[in-house]
């Protein structure tokens, strides 16, 4: 390991390795995307997608190897034993850092299908990136603006219909889709600005998860409630990881039943939407308490270790 090196040098080494890893694996995915684009048969496209998922698995695995090189990280993970590599999952999680995706794909890569994200349809036209996301079967969705809906009410429901058609391909392969329901990374400033009732979380937004459940809820076998905590990280978590300043990552995974969403009621009834929001708020309240307990446990164990070290001296 290289964690004896100064932080700035570790940041340079880890950053360079992460860029190289992403560039190589991303290039392989894009090349596969070209083959997939030219493959006329559905069975052939499915096989290409399976190969692309292996390239994403490789990316996640190499990210883990880079972490082991630059830091000695203790992974405290619970809940993996209940997962199925051949299942269909909708994953929700709190969001603390740009590092969350790398940490979660690394930990979950051998236990559930590779994580996918709902993306705006405009991203498919971005050179290289759009092709790579399409090759990985990332679901592209169309979200019509409220202004357009006012001008043309006939467009109501078209977004959901389009997304459902895009998600039909997930019947062929086990799939995991992740949604960061807070909509943004947590900071104390954002929490205070939105007057969040939680200590460690922003207010969850129900619209995205309701849309996903409306589009393909019957395909999901479970809802995975994932909680991630970096108990000893500096304020900038990603930079702290890349400089070897993070020594512990805590992840808790809870498999929940998939809630049913009646899209007609959800998009037409304010009371129905409020009821769904209350369900999500309750999950977030429990998650906030879980984070508090995990941080308290870490603080207590750290204090005990320091006391033992002082007695030893």
Short mmCIF file of C-alpha atoms in Angstrom, two decimals:
data_model
loop_
_atom_site.label_atom_id
_atom_site.label_comp_id
_atom_site.label_asym_id
_atom_site.label_seq_id
_atom_site.Cartn_x
_atom_site.Cartn_y
_atom_site.Cartn_z
CA UNK A 1 0.00 0.00 0.00
CA UNK A 2 1.02 3.58 -0.62
CA UNK A 3 -0.76 5.29 2.29
CA UNK A 4 2.60 6.31 3.78
CA UNK A 5 2.92 8.86 0.95
CA UNK A 6 1.79 12.49 1.45
CA UNK A 7 -1.85 13.28 0.65
CA UNK A 8 -1.28 15.42 -2.46
CA UNK A 9 0.86 12.71 -4.05
CA UNK A 10 -1.73 10.05 -3.24
CA UNK A 11 -4.40 12.28 -4.77
CA UNK A 12 -2.38 12.52 -7.99
CA UNK A 13 -1.71 8.76 -8.13
CA UNK A 14 -5.27 7.70 -7.34
CA UNK A 15 -6.76 10.32 -9.67
CA UNK A 16 -4.53 9.21 -12.54
CA UNK A 17 -5.34 5.53 -11.99
CA UNK A 18 -9.09 6.21 -11.76
CA UNK A 19 -9.01 8.20 -14.99
CA UNK A 20 -7.06 5.46 -16.78
CA UNK A 21 -9.43 2.78 -15.46
CA UNK A 22 -12.50 4.74 -16.55
CA UNK A 23 -11.00 5.53 -19.96
CA UNK A 24 -10.07 1.90 -20.71
CA UNK A 25 -13.32 0.34 -19.46
CA UNK A 26 -15.38 3.12 -21.03
CA UNK A 27 -13.65 2.59 -24.38
CA UNK A 28 -14.38 -1.14 -24.25
CA UNK A 29 -18.04 -0.39 -23.54
CA UNK A 30 -18.24 2.07 -26.44
CA UNK A 31 -16.66 -0.44 -28.84
CA UNK A 32 -19.17 -3.00 -27.64
CA UNK A 33 -21.89 -0.42 -28.23
CA UNK A 34 -20.92 -0.22 -31.90
CA UNK A 35 -21.19 -4.02 -32.21
CA UNK A 36 -24.53 -3.92 -30.43
CA UNK A 37 -25.74 -1.18 -32.78
CA UNK A 38 -24.90 -3.36 -35.78
CA UNK A 39 -26.35 -6.57 -34.32
CA UNK A 40 -29.72 -7.25 -35.97
CA UNK A 41 -30.98 -9.97 -33.64
CA UNK A 42 -32.36 -9.49 -30.14
CA UNK A 43 -30.52 -12.52 -28.72
CA UNK A 44 -27.25 -11.14 -30.04
CA UNK A 45 -27.88 -7.72 -28.51
CA UNK A 46 -28.64 -9.35 -25.15
CA UNK A 47 -25.32 -11.20 -25.26
CA UNK A 48 -23.46 -7.99 -26.09
CA UNK A 49 -25.18 -6.27 -23.15
CA UNK A 50 -24.06 -9.10 -20.85
CA UNK A 51 -20.49 -8.53 -22.01
CA UNK A 52 -20.81 -4.77 -21.45
CA UNK A 53 -21.99 -5.44 -17.90
CA UNK A 54 -18.82 -7.46 -17.37
CA UNK A 55 -16.77 -4.46 -18.45
CA UNK A 56 -18.64 -2.35 -15.87
CA UNK A 57 -17.93 -5.10 -13.31
CA UNK A 58 -14.25 -4.83 -14.27
CA UNK A 59 -14.36 -1.04 -13.76
CA UNK A 60 -15.85 -1.47 -10.29
CA UNK A 61 -13.35 -4.19 -9.36
CA UNK A 62 -10.36 -2.14 -10.48
CA UNK A 63 -11.67 0.84 -8.51
CA UNK A 64 -11.57 -1.40 -5.45
CA UNK A 65 -7.99 -2.44 -6.26
CA UNK A 66 -6.97 1.23 -6.53
CA UNK A 67 -8.50 1.89 -3.11
CA UNK A 68 -6.52 -0.99 -1.60
CA UNK A 69 -3.38 0.49 -3.11
CA UNK A 70 -3.77 3.97 -1.65
CA UNK A 71 -5.53 3.33 1.67
CA UNK A 72 -6.30 0.75 4.31
CA UNK A 73 -10.09 0.89 4.36
CA UNK A 74 -12.26 -1.18 6.68
CA UNK A 75 -15.51 -2.13 4.91
CA UNK A 76 -18.31 -2.62 7.43
CA UNK A 77 -21.08 -4.07 5.27
CA UNK A 78 -24.24 -5.88 6.36
CA UNK A 79 -27.16 -7.20 4.30
CA UNK A 80 -25.35 -8.85 1.36
CA UNK A 81 -26.50 -12.35 2.32
CA UNK A 82 -30.12 -11.58 1.36
CA UNK A 83 -29.28 -10.54 -2.21
CA UNK A 84 -29.55 -12.49 -5.46
CA UNK A 85 -27.32 -11.95 -8.49
CA UNK A 86 -30.27 -12.96 -10.69
CA UNK A 87 -32.81 -10.64 -9.08
CA UNK A 88 -34.45 -7.42 -10.21
CA UNK A 89 -33.94 -4.53 -7.79
CA UNK A 90 -34.86 -0.89 -7.36
CA UNK A 91 -32.19 0.62 -5.11
CA UNK A 92 -32.63 3.80 -3.08
CA UNK A 93 -29.80 5.37 -1.11
CA UNK A 94 -28.69 8.44 0.74
CA UNK A 95 -26.14 10.51 -1.18
CA UNK A 96 -23.03 12.00 0.42
CA UNK A 97 -20.34 12.16 -2.25
CA UNK A 98 -19.36 11.55 -5.84
CA UNK A 99 -17.57 8.52 -4.40
CA UNK A 100 -20.88 6.84 -3.46
CA UNK A 101 -21.31 5.28 -6.92
CA UNK A 102 -17.83 3.75 -6.91
CA UNK A 103 -18.26 2.41 -3.36
CA UNK A 104 -21.70 0.92 -3.99
CA UNK A 105 -20.89 -0.65 -7.37
CA UNK A 106 -17.76 -2.20 -5.85
CA UNK A 107 -19.57 -3.71 -2.85
CA UNK A 108 -22.67 -4.84 -4.76
CA UNK A 109 -21.00 -6.03 -7.99
CA UNK A 110 -20.99 -9.74 -7.04
CA UNK A 111 -24.37 -9.77 -5.32
CA UNK A 112 -26.86 -8.01 -7.61
CA UNK A 113 -26.86 -7.08 -11.30
CA UNK A 114 -24.69 -4.06 -12.13
CA UNK A 115 -26.31 -0.79 -11.13
CA UNK A 116 -28.05 1.32 -13.76
CA UNK A 117 -29.40 4.85 -13.63
CA UNK A 118 -32.41 6.55 -15.18
CA UNK A 119 -30.98 9.16 -17.56
CA UNK A 120 -32.51 12.05 -19.46
CA UNK A 121 -33.08 11.09 -23.08
CA UNK A 122 -30.95 14.05 -24.24
CA UNK A 123 -27.83 12.32 -22.88
CA UNK A 124 -28.05 9.61 -25.53
CA UNK A 125 -26.90 12.19 -28.09
CA UNK A 126 -23.73 13.07 -26.14
CA UNK A 127 -20.76 11.68 -28.11
CA UNK A 128 -19.17 8.55 -26.61
CA UNK A 129 -21.04 8.88 -23.30
CA UNK A 130 -24.45 8.33 -24.91
CA UNK A 131 -23.27 5.27 -26.81
CA UNK A 132 -21.68 3.78 -23.70
CA UNK A 133 -24.79 4.28 -21.58
CA UNK A 134 -26.94 2.81 -24.34
CA UNK A 135 -24.62 -0.21 -24.62
CA UNK A 136 -25.04 -0.79 -20.87
CA UNK A 137 -28.83 -0.58 -21.25
CA UNK A 138 -29.12 2.48 -19.05
CA UNK A 139 -32.80 3.48 -19.24
CA UNK A 140 -33.35 6.81 -21.00
CA UNK A 141 -36.53 8.60 -20.04
CA UNK A 142 -38.42 11.54 -21.44
CA UNK A 143 -39.71 14.16 -18.99
CA UNK A 144 -42.02 16.71 -20.58
CA UNK A 145 -41.85 20.11 -18.90
CA UNK A 146 -44.94 21.50 -17.13
CA UNK A 147 -44.96 24.34 -19.66
CA UNK A 148 -45.28 21.92 -22.58
CA UNK A 149 -48.01 19.98 -20.79
CA UNK A 150 -50.02 23.17 -20.33
CA UNK A 151 -49.72 23.95 -24.02
CA UNK A 152 -50.52 20.39 -25.09
CA UNK A 153 -52.45 18.35 -22.45
CA UNK A 154 -52.48 15.36 -24.82
CA UNK A 155 -48.83 14.78 -23.91
CA UNK A 156 -49.85 13.79 -20.37
CA UNK A 157 -48.91 10.16 -19.77
CA UNK A 158 -46.69 9.96 -22.86
CA UNK A 159 -43.49 10.14 -20.77
CA UNK A 160 -44.49 7.11 -18.73
CA UNK A 161 -45.52 5.19 -21.84
CA UNK A 162 -42.17 5.95 -23.51
CA UNK A 163 -40.21 4.92 -20.40
CA UNK A 164 -42.18 1.67 -20.09
CA UNK A 165 -41.27 0.77 -23.67
CA UNK A 166 -37.62 1.57 -22.94
CA UNK A 167 -37.72 -0.70 -19.87
CA UNK A 168 -39.22 -3.69 -21.66
CA UNK A 169 -35.71 -4.91 -22.47
CA UNK A 170 -35.09 -5.44 -18.75
CA UNK A 171 -37.35 -8.47 -18.88
CA UNK A 172 -34.52 -10.28 -20.68
CA UNK A 173 -31.78 -9.68 -18.11
CA UNK A 174 -31.76 -9.28 -14.30
CA UNK A 175 -31.48 -5.57 -13.59
CA UNK A 176 -30.73 -3.17 -10.73
CA UNK A 177 -31.68 0.51 -11.00
CA UNK A 178 -30.50 3.01 -8.38
CA UNK A 179 -32.22 6.26 -7.44
CA UNK A 180 -30.68 8.86 -5.12
CA UNK A 181 -34.03 10.16 -3.93
CA UNK A 182 -32.61 13.25 -2.20
CA UNK A 183 -31.78 14.58 -5.66
CA UNK A 184 -28.47 16.05 -4.50
CA UNK A 185 -25.48 15.27 -2.32
CA UNK A 186 -25.97 16.01 1.37
CA UNK A 187 -24.35 19.03 2.97
CA UNK A 188 -25.29 20.75 6.20
CA UNK A 189 -25.88 23.96 4.23
CA UNK A 190 -28.41 22.25 1.93
CA UNK A 191 -30.07 20.59 4.92
CA UNK A 192 -30.53 23.93 6.68
CA UNK A 193 -31.60 25.72 3.50
CA UNK A 194 -34.46 23.29 2.85
CA UNK A 195 -35.29 23.04 6.57
CA UNK A 196 -34.90 19.27 6.47
CA UNK A 197 -36.38 17.46 9.50
CA UNK A 198 -33.46 14.99 9.43
CA UNK A 199 -30.03 15.31 11.01
CA UNK A 200 -27.99 13.58 8.31
CA UNK A 201 -30.28 13.62 5.27
CA UNK A 202 -31.99 15.94 2.84
CA UNK A 203 -35.71 15.67 2.20
CA UNK A 204 -36.44 12.67 -0.09
CA UNK A 205 -38.21 13.32 -3.38
CA UNK A 206 -40.88 10.75 -4.20
CA UNK A 207 -41.39 11.67 -7.87
CA UNK A 208 -38.41 9.79 -9.32
CA UNK A 209 -39.02 6.54 -7.46
CA UNK A 210 -42.76 6.72 -8.18
CA UNK A 211 -41.98 7.18 -11.88
CA UNK A 212 -39.62 4.17 -11.84
CA UNK A 213 -42.18 2.00 -10.05
CA UNK A 214 -44.93 3.12 -12.43
CA UNK A 215 -42.74 2.24 -15.41
CA UNK A 216 -41.48 -1.17 -14.32
CA UNK A 217 -42.63 -1.87 -10.76
CA UNK A 218 -43.93 -5.35 -11.63
CA UNK A 219 -40.43 -6.36 -12.75
CA UNK A 220 -38.70 -5.59 -9.43
CA UNK A 221 -38.38 -8.42 -6.91
CA UNK A 222 -37.31 -6.13 -4.04
CA UNK A 223 -36.70 -2.54 -3.08
CA UNK A 224 -33.18 -2.22 -1.63
CA UNK A 225 -32.78 0.49 0.97
CA UNK A 226 -29.04 1.25 1.11
CA UNK A 227 -27.40 3.45 3.73
CA UNK A 228 -23.80 4.61 3.35
CA UNK A 229 -21.75 6.32 6.07
CA UNK A 230 -18.15 7.56 6.12
CA UNK A 231 -17.64 7.95 9.90
CA UNK A 232 -14.11 9.37 9.82
CA UNK A 233 -14.11 11.19 6.46
CA UNK A 234 -13.24 14.87 6.03
CA UNK A 235 -15.86 17.28 4.68
CA UNK A 236 -14.80 16.58 1.08
CA UNK A 237 -15.28 12.81 1.10
CA UNK A 238 -14.07 12.11 -2.45
CA UNK A 239 -10.85 14.08 -1.96
CA UNK A 240 -10.38 12.41 1.43
CA UNK A 241 -10.65 8.94 -0.12
CA UNK A 242 -8.22 9.82 -2.91
CA UNK A 243 -5.70 11.10 -0.35
CA UNK A 244 -5.98 8.00 1.84
CA UNK A 245 -7.68 9.89 4.67
CA UNK A 246 -10.74 7.62 4.92
CA UNK A 247 -10.20 4.43 6.93
CA UNK A 248 -13.76 3.12 7.27
CA UNK A 249 -16.86 2.85 5.07
CA UNK A 250 -20.13 1.57 6.52
CA UNK A 251 -22.89 0.21 4.27
CA UNK A 252 -26.19 -1.23 5.41
CA UNK A 253 -28.58 -2.95 2.98
CA UNK A 254 -32.23 -3.70 3.72
CA UNK A 255 -34.49 -5.60 1.31
CA UNK A 256 -38.05 -4.27 1.40
CA UNK A 257 -41.23 -5.29 -0.44
CA UNK A 258 -41.82 -3.34 -3.64
CA UNK A 259 -44.64 -0.84 -3.12
CA UNK A 260 -47.36 -0.77 -5.73
CA UNK A 261 -47.92 2.54 -7.48
CA UNK A 262 -51.09 3.26 -9.39
CA UNK A 263 -49.76 5.72 -11.96
CA UNK A 264 -53.22 7.07 -12.79
CA UNK A 265 -53.87 7.93 -9.16
CA UNK A 266 -50.34 9.14 -8.50
CA UNK A 267 -50.36 11.67 -11.31
CA UNK A 268 -53.94 12.82 -10.71
CA UNK A 269 -54.54 12.63 -6.94
CA UNK A 270 -52.71 14.96 -4.54
CA UNK A 271 -53.75 12.80 -1.56
CA UNK A 272 -52.35 9.65 -3.22
CA UNK A 273 -49.03 11.44 -3.83
CA UNK A 274 -48.98 12.66 -0.24
CA UNK A 275 -49.56 9.12 1.02
CA UNK A 276 -46.65 7.80 -1.06
CA UNK A 277 -44.45 10.67 0.17
CA UNK A 278 -45.30 9.79 3.79
CA UNK A 279 -44.21 6.20 3.14
CA UNK A 280 -40.85 7.44 1.82
CA UNK A 281 -40.50 9.97 4.65
CA UNK A 282 -40.91 7.15 7.16
CA UNK A 283 -38.09 5.18 5.52
CA UNK A 284 -35.93 8.30 5.65
CA UNK A 285 -36.74 8.86 9.32
CA UNK A 286 -35.56 5.34 10.12
CA UNK A 287 -32.47 5.85 7.96
CA UNK A 288 -31.63 9.07 9.84
CA UNK A 289 -31.83 7.23 13.16
CA UNK A 290 -29.71 4.38 11.75
CA UNK A 291 -26.99 6.82 10.66
CA UNK A 292 -27.04 8.44 14.12
CA UNK A 293 -26.55 5.04 15.78
CA UNK A 294 -23.76 4.04 13.39
CA UNK A 295 -21.88 7.29 14.03
CA UNK A 296 -22.36 6.87 17.79
CA UNK A 297 -21.01 3.30 17.62
CA UNK A 298 -17.96 4.49 15.70
CA UNK A 299 -17.33 7.30 18.16
CA UNK A 300 -17.63 4.91 21.12
CA UNK A 301 -15.30 2.31 19.57
CA UNK A 302 -12.75 5.00 18.66
CA UNK A 303 -12.81 6.38 22.22
CA UNK A 304 -12.34 2.87 23.66
CA UNK A 305 -9.38 2.24 21.34
CA UNK A 306 -7.74 5.51 22.39
CA UNK A 307 -8.20 4.66 26.06
CA UNK A 308 -6.59 1.25 25.57
CA UNK A 309 -3.72 2.82 23.63
CA UNK A 310 -3.14 5.39 26.40
CA UNK A 311 -3.13 2.67 29.05
CA UNK A 312 -0.63 0.70 26.99
CA UNK A 313 1.72 3.63 27.05
#
